[in-house]
Amino acid sequence: MRSPSSLKKEFLTKWVVGLRAWSSSSKEMGLLERKKAIKLSADVAMAAATNGTTIWSHTLINNASKDPNSKHMVQSILTSARARDQSNEPSKFPLLSPPTRCARNRVRSKKVLRKARINYIQRCSRRSAASLIAKTLVKKRTQVLKGLVPGGECMDESCLIKETLDYMISLRAQVLIMQHIAKVMELFNSK
Amino acid sequence: MDPIGGNEVRSMNGAKDVEFGVEAYQFGEELHSLMSGPPVTGNSFTALLDLPANQAMELLHSQAVDDSPSELRLKGHCVSHQSPYNHTLNWAPAFPSNTALIERSSKYSIFAAADATVDRVGGGGGGQGSPDSSSMPSNSRANVMKVKSEPADSGSNPNSLPHASGPTINEKQMNRKESGKKGKGSSKRGKTTANDNSEEVEKLPYVHVRARRGQATDSHSLAERARREKINVRLKLLQELVPGCNKISGMALVLDEIINHVQFLQRQVEFLSMRLAAVNSPMEFNVDSLFSAGNGSVTDSIFPSVMPLTWPEVQMNSDRQQWQFDYDKSANSALFHSSQRKMEL
């Protein structure tokens, strides 16, 4: 069982590693670029601090690895963990390609779903329109949620909810730590 | 919301339902699995491995008179886990319908808070860590046990059973009724979920789902109902996590709140990274000066010193003005209104 403080500590150390990787590249960065770098390293560190069983973490890391600028940082985060923990952490995040696979499944399943839906409606014609409206509402919102959660396009509903749960927890931890760091840095700077 | 309406119908019809004991048992098993670390086998009452339907029915009826533990042992013949099975029997409570959700949420929150720090912020963090990790072993079994009981269903079980002996009496009652209801249910094999990590769950790809009284016995609808229940359980977990979502009923609104919350968190991350970038502007990522002074000591000093403070809430208030400065006002102010409301709850 992963305790929350250990998650936060792991995230923090990995984030520091990522930031150091950026600074070692010794590039002059504007404000926006710096912000993007910070955010990216924070996201990747959060994804790496999980147990590696969730889809969103894999997608985050894969997307970050595709970008040539940030690839070095991602590698440093992943390898530092391995050096520290003697756990096979890089193997937790193999560079697989879920998007292409699930895109095909999605296209295929849409046709099946459409036919099933037509059959279902014809069979249960006594159902009220209200339930259909409710269903479309729910469907729209699941679409939005799929857009929010990284890698959400390739998930079914139950998986999506599980991923959202995990993602929300990690986001909260990330926000907490970033708030702490920001506060500390501002105090540090003001002196 | 359809599932809730369906549950109410079920609970009304439910005096003779066979499902309740099954579901209460399975649900109790799920909870027990949450409480205990090592994976207790998903040894549900109707979880028969490869038996065809008629053989399963035979088994069930032949054991109608027996003791429940022996009978369950027979049914779980493919799996040999008797002691934890009985243990789960003794543990699994029978929920009355009203307090079921409260009890379950309290169980989750108790479990979540068990390893968390005491304060509110830590409590939020504690809620993060353990439901997440606890949901992992339970989900591995959740993939096996497709039927998730709604606790409301067990409420109409006419015996208000004491805690310890609840499930055993449930089982016996269920078996007696079962012999009378041979042809009622259609026991079918539930479809396995696609993402079955069957390596760790060493058994039971199939779960027998029984149709309830007054409901369609179509295999499609059964599978769909099992799927729906699984989704509802997870949705309840999400509801407990998102602040202010407990009072909302209706899937669309709950999903709305969840979406709002996730968007809010993501925007907070963006804003905080902007803040950090602005803070760092005199020094180029000079994080080393801060952290090299003793990485562990800094991190350790951060957590206990800042956690007891309520300044995250203060942060949120101060964040508000800056967000309106940085981003689109309308979207964010709407988000902030909702978030402020939630924080005050």
Coordinates of C-alpha atoms in Angstrom, one line a residue:
Chain A
M1 CA 0.0 0.0 0.0
R2 CA 1.4 3.3 -1.0
S3 CA 1.0 5.9 1.7
P4 CA 0.3 9.4 0.6
S5 CA 3.4 11.0 2.0
S6 CA 5.6 8.5 0.2
L7 CA 3.8 9.3 -3.0
K8 CA 4.5 13.0 -2.4
K9 CA 8.1 12.4 -1.5
E10 CA 8.6 10.3 -4.6
F11 CA 7.0 12.9 -6.8
L12 CA 9.1 15.6 -5.3
T13 CA 12.4 13.9 -5.7
K14 CA 11.6 12.9 -9.3
W15 CA 10.5 16.4 -10.1
V16 CA 13.7 17.8 -8.8
V17 CA 15.6 15.4 -10.9
G18 CA 13.6 16.5 -13.9
L19 CA 14.2 20.1 -13.2
R20 CA 17.9 19.5 -12.8
A21 CA 17.9 17.8 -16.2
W22 CA 16.5 21.0 -17.7
S23 CA 19.0 23.2 -16.0
S24 CA 21.9 21.0 -17.1
S25 CA 20.9 21.6 -20.7
S26 CA 21.8 25.2 -20.2
K27 CA 19.4 26.9 -22.5
E28 CA 18.1 30.4 -22.3
M29 CA 14.4 30.1 -21.7
G30 CA 11.7 32.7 -21.7
L31 CA 9.0 32.7 -19.0
L32 CA 6.5 30.6 -21.0
E33 CA 9.1 28.1 -21.9
R34 CA 10.2 27.8 -18.4
K35 CA 6.6 27.3 -17.3
K36 CA 6.1 24.6 -19.8
A37 CA 9.2 22.9 -18.8
I38 CA 8.2 23.0 -15.1
K39 CA 4.8 21.7 -15.9
L40 CA 6.0 18.9 -18.1
S41 CA 8.6 17.7 -15.6
A42 CA 6.0 17.8 -12.9
D43 CA 3.6 15.8 -14.9
V44 CA 6.2 13.2 -15.9
A45 CA 7.4 13.0 -12.3
M46 CA 3.8 12.4 -11.1
A47 CA 3.3 9.8 -13.7
A48 CA 6.5 8.1 -12.8
A49 CA 5.7 8.2 -9.1
T50 CA 2.7 6.0 -9.6
N51 CA 2.9 2.2 -9.6
G52 CA 2.8 2.1 -13.3
T53 CA -0.4 0.2 -13.6
T54 CA -2.5 3.0 -14.9
I55 CA -3.1 4.0 -18.5
W56 CA -2.8 7.7 -18.0
S57 CA 0.7 7.5 -16.6
H58 CA 1.8 5.5 -19.5
T59 CA 0.3 7.9 -22.0
L60 CA 1.8 10.9 -20.3
I61 CA 5.3 9.4 -20.3
N62 CA 5.0 8.2 -23.9
N63 CA 3.8 11.6 -25.1
A64 CA 6.6 13.3 -23.2
S65 CA 9.2 10.9 -24.6
K66 CA 8.1 11.6 -28.2
D67 CA 9.2 15.2 -27.9
P68 CA 12.9 15.4 -28.5
N69 CA 13.5 18.3 -26.2
S70 CA 12.1 16.6 -23.2
K71 CA 13.2 13.1 -23.9
H72 CA 16.4 13.5 -21.9
M73 CA 14.5 14.7 -18.9
V74 CA 12.1 11.8 -19.0
Q75 CA 15.0 9.4 -19.3
S76 CA 16.7 10.9 -16.4
I77 CA 13.6 10.7 -14.2
L78 CA 13.1 7.1 -15.1
T79 CA 16.6 6.0 -14.6
S80 CA 17.2 7.8 -11.4
A81 CA 14.4 5.9 -9.8
R82 CA 15.9 2.7 -10.9
A83 CA 19.3 3.6 -9.5
R84 CA 17.7 4.5 -6.2
D85 CA 15.2 1.8 -5.7
Q86 CA 16.6 -1.2 -7.4
S87 CA 13.2 -1.7 -8.8
N88 CA 12.7 -2.2 -12.4
E89 CA 11.0 1.0 -12.9
P90 CA 11.8 1.8 -16.5
S91 CA 10.2 -1.5 -17.4
K92 CA 7.1 -0.2 -15.8
F93 CA 6.9 2.2 -18.6
P94 CA 7.7 0.5 -21.8
L95 CA 7.3 2.5 -24.9
L96 CA 4.2 0.9 -26.2
S97 CA 1.6 2.5 -28.5
P98 CA -1.8 2.3 -27.0
P99 CA -3.4 5.1 -29.1
T100 CA -3.2 3.4 -32.4
R101 CA -4.5 0.1 -31.0
C102 CA -7.4 1.6 -29.3
A103 CA -8.2 3.9 -32.2
R104 CA -8.8 0.9 -34.3
N105 CA -10.9 -0.8 -31.6
R106 CA -12.9 2.4 -31.3
V107 CA -13.7 2.6 -34.9
R108 CA -14.7 -1.0 -35.1
S109 CA -16.8 -0.9 -32.0
K110 CA -18.6 2.2 -33.1
K111 CA -20.3 0.3 -35.9
V112 CA -21.2 -2.6 -33.6
L113 CA -22.5 -0.1 -31.1
R114 CA -24.6 1.6 -33.6
K115 CA -26.3 -1.6 -34.7
A116 CA -26.8 -2.7 -31.2
R117 CA -28.3 0.6 -30.3
I118 CA -30.8 0.5 -33.2
N119 CA -31.8 -3.0 -32.2
Y120 CA -32.1 -2.0 -28.6
I121 CA -34.2 1.0 -29.3
Q122 CA -36.5 -1.0 -31.5
R123 CA -36.9 -3.6 -28.9
C124 CA -37.5 -1.4 -26.0
S125 CA -39.7 1.1 -27.6
R126 CA -41.7 1.5 -24.5
R127 CA -38.9 3.3 -22.8
S128 CA -39.5 6.9 -22.3
A129 CA -37.6 9.6 -24.1
A130 CA -36.3 10.9 -20.8
S131 CA -34.0 7.9 -20.3
L132 CA -32.7 8.4 -23.8
I133 CA -32.0 12.0 -23.1
A134 CA -30.3 11.1 -19.9
K135 CA -28.2 8.6 -21.8
T136 CA -27.1 11.2 -24.3
L137 CA -26.2 13.6 -21.5
V138 CA -24.1 11.0 -19.8
K139 CA -22.5 10.1 -23.1
K140 CA -21.5 13.7 -23.7
R141 CA -20.0 14.0 -20.4
T142 CA -18.0 10.8 -20.7
Q143 CA -16.7 12.2 -23.9
V144 CA -15.5 15.3 -22.2
L145 CA -14.0 13.3 -19.4
K146 CA -12.2 11.1 -21.9
G147 CA -10.7 14.3 -23.4
L148 CA -9.5 15.4 -20.0
V149 CA -7.8 12.3 -18.7
P150 CA -4.7 11.6 -20.6
G151 CA -5.1 8.5 -22.7
G152 CA -8.8 8.4 -22.0
E153 CA -9.8 7.9 -25.6
C154 CA -9.0 4.2 -25.5
M155 CA -10.9 3.3 -22.4
D156 CA -14.3 1.9 -21.8
E157 CA -16.5 3.4 -19.1
S158 CA -15.5 1.4 -16.1
C159 CA -11.9 1.7 -16.9
L160 CA -12.3 5.4 -17.4
I161 CA -13.7 5.9 -14.0
K162 CA -10.9 4.0 -12.4
E163 CA -8.4 6.0 -14.3
T164 CA -10.1 9.2 -13.4
L165 CA -9.9 8.2 -9.7
D166 CA -6.2 7.5 -9.9
Y167 CA -5.5 10.6 -12.0
M168 CA -7.4 12.8 -9.6
I169 CA -5.5 11.6 -6.6
S170 CA -2.2 12.1 -8.3
L171 CA -3.2 15.6 -9.5
R172 CA -4.1 16.5 -6.0
A173 CA -0.8 15.4 -4.6
Q174 CA 0.9 17.2 -7.4
V175 CA -0.9 20.4 -6.7
L176 CA -0.2 20.2 -3.0
I177 CA 3.5 19.8 -3.5
M178 CA 3.7 22.5 -6.1
Q179 CA 1.9 24.9 -3.8
H180 CA 4.4 24.1 -1.0
I181 CA 7.4 24.6 -3.3
A182 CA 6.0 27.8 -4.7
K183 CA 5.4 29.2 -1.2
V184 CA 8.9 28.2 -0.1
M185 CA 10.5 29.6 -3.2
E186 CA 8.7 32.9 -2.8
L187 CA 9.7 33.1 0.8
F188 CA 13.2 32.2 -0.1
N189 CA 13.3 34.9 -2.8
S190 CA 11.7 37.6 -0.7
K191 CA 14.6 37.5 1.8
Chain B
M1 CA -30.8 7.6 -12.4
D2 CA -31.5 4.3 -13.8
P3 CA -29.4 2.1 -11.6
I4 CA -30.8 3.7 -8.5
G5 CA -34.3 3.3 -9.7
G6 CA -33.6 -0.3 -10.6
N7 CA -32.3 -0.8 -7.1
E8 CA -35.3 0.5 -5.5
V9 CA -37.5 -1.7 -7.6
R10 CA -35.4 -4.6 -6.7
S11 CA -35.5 -3.8 -3.0
M12 CA -39.3 -3.6 -3.2
N13 CA -39.6 -7.0 -4.8
G14 CA -36.9 -8.3 -2.9
A15 CA -38.3 -10.2 0.0
K16 CA -37.8 -13.5 -1.9
D17 CA -34.9 -12.6 -3.9
V18 CA -32.1 -15.0 -3.9
E19 CA -29.6 -12.4 -5.0
F20 CA -29.4 -10.5 -1.8
G21 CA -27.4 -13.0 0.2
V22 CA -25.2 -13.5 -2.8
E23 CA -24.6 -9.9 -3.3
A24 CA -24.2 -9.1 0.3
Y25 CA -21.8 -11.9 0.5
Q26 CA -19.9 -10.8 -2.5
F27 CA -19.9 -7.3 -1.4
G28 CA -18.7 -8.2 2.0
E29 CA -16.0 -10.2 0.4
E30 CA -15.0 -7.2 -1.6
L31 CA -14.8 -5.1 1.5
H32 CA -12.9 -7.7 3.2
S33 CA -10.5 -7.8 0.5
L34 CA -10.1 -4.1 0.9
M35 CA -9.3 -4.5 4.5
S36 CA -6.9 -7.3 4.2
G37 CA -3.8 -6.9 2.2
P38 CA -3.2 -10.3 0.6
P39 CA -5.7 -11.2 -2.0
V40 CA -8.4 -13.4 -0.6
T41 CA -9.7 -15.5 -3.4
G42 CA -12.8 -14.3 -5.2
N43 CA -14.7 -17.2 -3.9
S44 CA -18.2 -16.2 -4.4
F45 CA -21.2 -18.2 -3.8
T46 CA -22.0 -18.7 -7.4
A47 CA -18.5 -18.5 -8.8
L48 CA -18.1 -21.8 -10.5
L49 CA -15.2 -22.3 -12.7
D50 CA -16.0 -24.4 -15.7
L51 CA -19.2 -26.1 -14.8
P52 CA -21.9 -25.9 -17.3
A53 CA -25.1 -24.4 -16.1
N54 CA -27.1 -27.5 -15.4
Q55 CA -24.3 -29.1 -13.4
A56 CA -24.0 -25.9 -11.3
M57 CA -27.7 -26.0 -10.7
E58 CA -27.5 -29.6 -9.6
L59 CA -24.8 -28.8 -7.2
L60 CA -26.7 -25.9 -5.8
H61 CA -29.8 -27.9 -5.2
S62 CA -28.2 -31.0 -3.9
Q63 CA -26.6 -28.9 -1.2
A64 CA -29.8 -27.2 -0.3
V65 CA -29.9 -28.7 3.1
D66 CA -26.3 -28.8 4.0
D67 CA -24.4 -26.5 6.2
S68 CA -23.3 -23.4 4.4
P69 CA -19.6 -23.8 4.9
S70 CA -19.5 -27.3 3.5
E71 CA -21.7 -26.4 0.7
L72 CA -19.7 -23.5 -0.2
R73 CA -16.7 -25.6 0.0
L74 CA -18.2 -27.9 -2.5
K75 CA -19.1 -25.2 -4.8
G76 CA -15.7 -23.7 -4.6
H77 CA -14.2 -27.0 -5.3
C78 CA -12.0 -25.6 -7.9
V79 CA -10.5 -23.3 -5.4
S80 CA -9.3 -24.5 -2.1
H81 CA -9.6 -21.6 0.3
Q82 CA -11.8 -22.6 3.0
S83 CA -10.5 -20.8 6.0
P84 CA -10.3 -17.4 4.5
Y85 CA -13.7 -18.2 3.0
N86 CA -15.2 -18.9 6.3
H87 CA -13.4 -16.0 7.6
T88 CA -15.0 -13.7 5.0
L89 CA -18.3 -15.3 5.8
N90 CA -17.9 -14.3 9.4
W91 CA -16.8 -10.9 8.5
A92 CA -19.2 -9.8 5.9
P93 CA -21.9 -7.9 7.4
A94 CA -25.5 -7.7 6.2
F95 CA -26.3 -4.1 5.6
P96 CA -29.6 -2.5 6.2
S97 CA -30.5 -0.5 3.3
N98 CA -30.4 3.0 4.8
T99 CA -27.1 2.9 6.5
A100 CA -25.5 0.8 3.8
L101 CA -24.0 3.6 1.9
I102 CA -23.0 5.4 5.0
E103 CA -21.3 2.4 6.3
R104 CA -19.5 1.6 3.1
S105 CA -18.3 5.2 2.7
S106 CA -17.2 5.2 6.3
K107 CA -15.4 1.9 5.8
Y108 CA -13.6 3.4 2.8
S109 CA -12.8 6.6 4.6
I110 CA -11.7 4.7 7.7
F111 CA -9.5 2.6 5.6
A112 CA -8.3 5.6 3.8
A113 CA -7.5 7.5 6.9
A114 CA -5.9 4.6 8.6
D115 CA -2.5 5.5 7.3
A116 CA -2.9 9.2 6.7
T117 CA -1.9 12.1 8.8
V118 CA -4.4 13.5 11.1
D119 CA -5.0 16.9 9.7
R120 CA -7.3 17.9 7.0
V121 CA -4.8 18.3 4.3
G122 CA -3.2 15.0 5.2
G123 CA -6.6 13.5 5.3
G124 CA -7.2 14.5 1.8
G125 CA -3.9 13.0 1.0
G126 CA -4.7 9.9 2.9
G127 CA -7.9 9.6 1.0
Q128 CA -5.8 9.7 -2.1
G129 CA -3.3 7.1 -1.3
S130 CA -5.2 4.2 0.1
P131 CA -8.4 4.1 -2.0
D132 CA -6.1 4.2 -5.0
S133 CA -4.0 1.3 -3.8
S134 CA -6.9 -0.5 -2.3
S135 CA -8.8 -0.2 -5.4
M136 CA -6.0 -2.1 -7.2
P137 CA -6.3 -5.4 -5.4
S138 CA -10.1 -5.1 -5.3
N139 CA -10.2 -4.4 -8.9
S140 CA -8.2 -7.4 -9.7
R141 CA -10.9 -9.3 -8.0
A142 CA -13.6 -7.0 -9.3
N143 CA -12.7 -8.2 -12.7
V144 CA -13.5 -11.6 -11.6
M145 CA -16.6 -10.9 -9.6
K146 CA -18.7 -9.2 -12.0
V147 CA -21.6 -8.8 -9.7
K148 CA -21.2 -6.0 -7.3
S149 CA -23.9 -5.8 -4.8
E150 CA -25.7 -2.6 -4.1
P151 CA -26.1 -2.6 -0.4
A152 CA -29.6 -1.4 -0.7
D153 CA -30.5 -4.8 -2.0
S154 CA -29.6 -6.6 1.1
G155 CA -31.7 -4.3 3.1
S156 CA -35.0 -5.9 2.3
N157 CA -33.7 -9.2 3.5
P158 CA -36.2 -9.9 6.1
N159 CA -33.8 -10.9 8.8
S160 CA -32.1 -8.1 10.4
L161 CA -29.1 -10.1 11.1
P162 CA -26.4 -9.7 13.7
H163 CA -23.1 -8.8 12.4
A164 CA -21.1 -11.9 12.6
S165 CA -23.6 -14.5 11.8
G166 CA -25.3 -12.6 9.0
P167 CA -23.9 -14.2 5.9
T168 CA -24.2 -17.7 7.2
I169 CA -27.9 -17.3 7.9
N170 CA -28.2 -15.6 4.5
E171 CA -26.6 -18.5 2.8
K172 CA -29.0 -21.0 4.4
Q173 CA -32.0 -18.9 3.7
M174 CA -30.9 -18.5 0.2
N175 CA -30.4 -22.1 -0.3
R176 CA -33.8 -23.0 1.0
K177 CA -35.4 -20.5 -1.4
E178 CA -33.2 -21.6 -4.1
S179 CA -34.6 -25.1 -4.1
G180 CA -37.9 -23.6 -4.6
K181 CA -36.8 -21.4 -7.4
K182 CA -35.2 -23.8 -9.7
G183 CA -36.3 -22.4 -12.9
K184 CA -36.5 -18.8 -11.9
G185 CA -33.0 -17.7 -12.4
S186 CA -30.9 -18.1 -15.4
S187 CA -27.5 -18.8 -14.3
K188 CA -25.2 -17.7 -16.9
R189 CA -21.5 -17.1 -17.3
G190 CA -20.6 -13.6 -17.1
K191 CA -18.2 -12.3 -19.7
T192 CA -14.7 -11.7 -18.5
T193 CA -13.5 -8.2 -18.5
A194 CA -10.9 -7.4 -21.1
N195 CA -8.3 -6.2 -18.8
D196 CA -8.3 -9.2 -16.6
N197 CA -5.0 -9.4 -14.8
S198 CA -5.5 -13.1 -14.5
E199 CA -1.9 -13.7 -13.5
E200 CA -2.5 -12.5 -10.0
V201 CA -6.0 -13.7 -9.8
E202 CA -5.4 -17.3 -10.1
K203 CA -8.9 -18.5 -10.8
L204 CA -12.4 -17.9 -11.7
P205 CA -12.8 -16.2 -15.0
Y206 CA -16.5 -16.8 -14.8
V207 CA -19.0 -15.6 -12.3
H208 CA -22.5 -16.9 -12.3
V209 CA -24.9 -14.0 -12.4
R210 CA -28.4 -14.7 -11.3
A211 CA -31.3 -12.8 -12.6
R212 CA -33.5 -11.2 -10.1
R213 CA -37.2 -11.6 -9.9
G214 CA -39.1 -9.4 -12.2
Q215 CA -36.2 -8.7 -14.5
A216 CA -35.2 -9.8 -17.9
T217 CA -33.2 -13.0 -18.0
D218 CA -31.6 -12.1 -21.2
S219 CA -27.9 -12.8 -21.2
H220 CA -27.2 -9.4 -22.6
S221 CA -29.1 -7.6 -20.0
L222 CA -27.5 -9.6 -17.3
A223 CA -24.1 -8.8 -18.5
E224 CA -25.1 -5.2 -18.9
R225 CA -26.5 -5.1 -15.4
A226 CA -23.3 -6.5 -13.9
R227 CA -21.3 -4.0 -15.9
R228 CA -23.5 -1.2 -14.7
E229 CA -23.1 -2.2 -11.1
K230 CA -19.4 -2.3 -11.4
I231 CA -19.5 1.2 -12.8
N232 CA -21.7 2.4 -10.1
V233 CA -19.5 1.2 -7.4
R234 CA -16.5 3.0 -8.9
L235 CA -18.6 6.1 -9.4
K236 CA -19.5 6.1 -5.7
L237 CA -15.8 6.0 -4.9
L238 CA -15.3 9.0 -7.1
Q239 CA -18.2 10.7 -5.5
E240 CA -16.6 10.4 -2.1
L241 CA -13.4 11.8 -3.4
V242 CA -14.7 14.8 -5.1
P243 CA -15.8 17.4 -2.4
G244 CA -19.4 18.2 -2.4
C245 CA -20.4 15.4 -4.7
N246 CA -22.0 13.2 -2.1
K247 CA -25.3 15.0 -2.1
I248 CA -25.8 14.9 -5.8
S249 CA -27.8 12.2 -7.3
G250 CA -27.9 11.5 -11.0
M251 CA -25.0 10.3 -13.0
A252 CA -24.9 13.3 -15.3
L253 CA -24.5 15.8 -12.5
V254 CA -22.0 13.7 -10.8
L255 CA -20.0 13.5 -13.9
D256 CA -20.3 17.2 -14.3
E257 CA -18.8 17.7 -10.9
I258 CA -16.0 15.3 -11.6
I259 CA -15.2 17.0 -14.8
N260 CA -15.1 20.3 -13.1
H261 CA -12.9 19.1 -10.4
V262 CA -10.4 17.5 -12.8
Q263 CA -10.3 20.7 -14.9
F264 CA -9.8 22.7 -11.8
L265 CA -6.9 20.6 -10.7
Q266 CA -5.3 20.8 -14.1
R267 CA -5.6 24.5 -14.3
Q268 CA -4.2 24.8 -10.8
V269 CA -1.1 22.8 -12.0
E270 CA -0.7 25.2 -14.9
F271 CA -1.0 28.2 -12.7
L272 CA 1.4 26.9 -10.2
S273 CA 4.0 26.1 -12.8
M274 CA 3.6 29.7 -14.1
R275 CA 4.1 30.9 -10.6
L276 CA 7.2 28.9 -10.2
A277 CA 8.5 30.0 -13.5
A278 CA 8.0 33.6 -12.4
V279 CA 9.6 33.0 -9.0
N280 CA 12.6 31.5 -10.7
S281 CA 13.2 34.3 -13.1
P282 CA 16.1 35.9 -11.3
M283 CA 17.8 32.5 -11.2
E284 CA 17.7 30.0 -14.0
F285 CA 16.2 26.9 -12.5
N286 CA 18.4 27.3 -9.6
V287 CA 16.7 24.7 -7.7
D288 CA 20.0 23.2 -6.6
S289 CA 20.6 26.0 -4.2
L290 CA 17.5 25.2 -2.4
F291 CA 17.7 21.4 -2.5
S292 CA 21.3 20.8 -2.3
A293 CA 21.2 22.1 1.2
G294 CA 20.0 18.7 2.2
N295 CA 17.5 17.1 0.0
G296 CA 15.9 15.0 2.6
S297 CA 15.9 17.6 5.3
V298 CA 14.2 20.1 3.1
T299 CA 11.5 17.7 2.0
D300 CA 11.0 16.5 5.5
S301 CA 10.8 20.0 6.8
I302 CA 8.4 21.0 4.2
F303 CA 5.8 18.5 5.0
P304 CA 5.3 18.7 8.7
S305 CA 5.8 22.4 8.9
V306 CA 3.3 23.4 6.2
M307 CA 0.8 20.6 6.4
P308 CA -0.9 21.7 9.7
L309 CA -1.4 25.1 8.2
T310 CA -4.6 25.9 6.4
W311 CA -2.8 27.9 3.8
P312 CA -3.8 25.8 0.9
E313 CA -7.2 27.4 1.3
V314 CA -5.5 30.8 1.6
Q315 CA -3.6 29.9 -1.6
M316 CA -6.8 29.3 -3.4
N317 CA -8.2 32.7 -2.4
S318 CA -5.0 34.4 -3.5
D319 CA -4.9 32.4 -6.6
R320 CA -8.1 33.7 -7.7
Q321 CA -7.0 37.2 -8.6
Q322 CA -4.0 36.0 -10.4
W323 CA -5.9 33.5 -12.4
Q324 CA -8.2 36.1 -13.6
F325 CA -5.2 38.0 -14.6
D326 CA -3.7 35.2 -16.5
Y327 CA -6.5 33.3 -18.1
D328 CA -9.9 33.7 -19.6
K329 CA -12.0 35.2 -16.9
S330 CA -15.4 33.7 -17.5
A331 CA -14.4 30.1 -17.5
N332 CA -12.1 30.4 -14.6
S333 CA -14.4 32.5 -12.5
A334 CA -17.1 29.9 -13.0
L335 CA -14.7 27.2 -11.9
F336 CA -13.6 29.2 -8.9
H337 CA -17.2 29.8 -7.8
S338 CA -17.8 26.1 -7.8
S339 CA -14.5 25.5 -6.1
Q340 CA -15.0 28.1 -3.5
R341 CA -18.4 26.6 -2.8
K342 CA -16.8 23.2 -2.5
M343 CA -14.1 24.3 -0.2
E344 CA -16.5 25.9 2.1
L345 CA -18.6 22.8 2.3

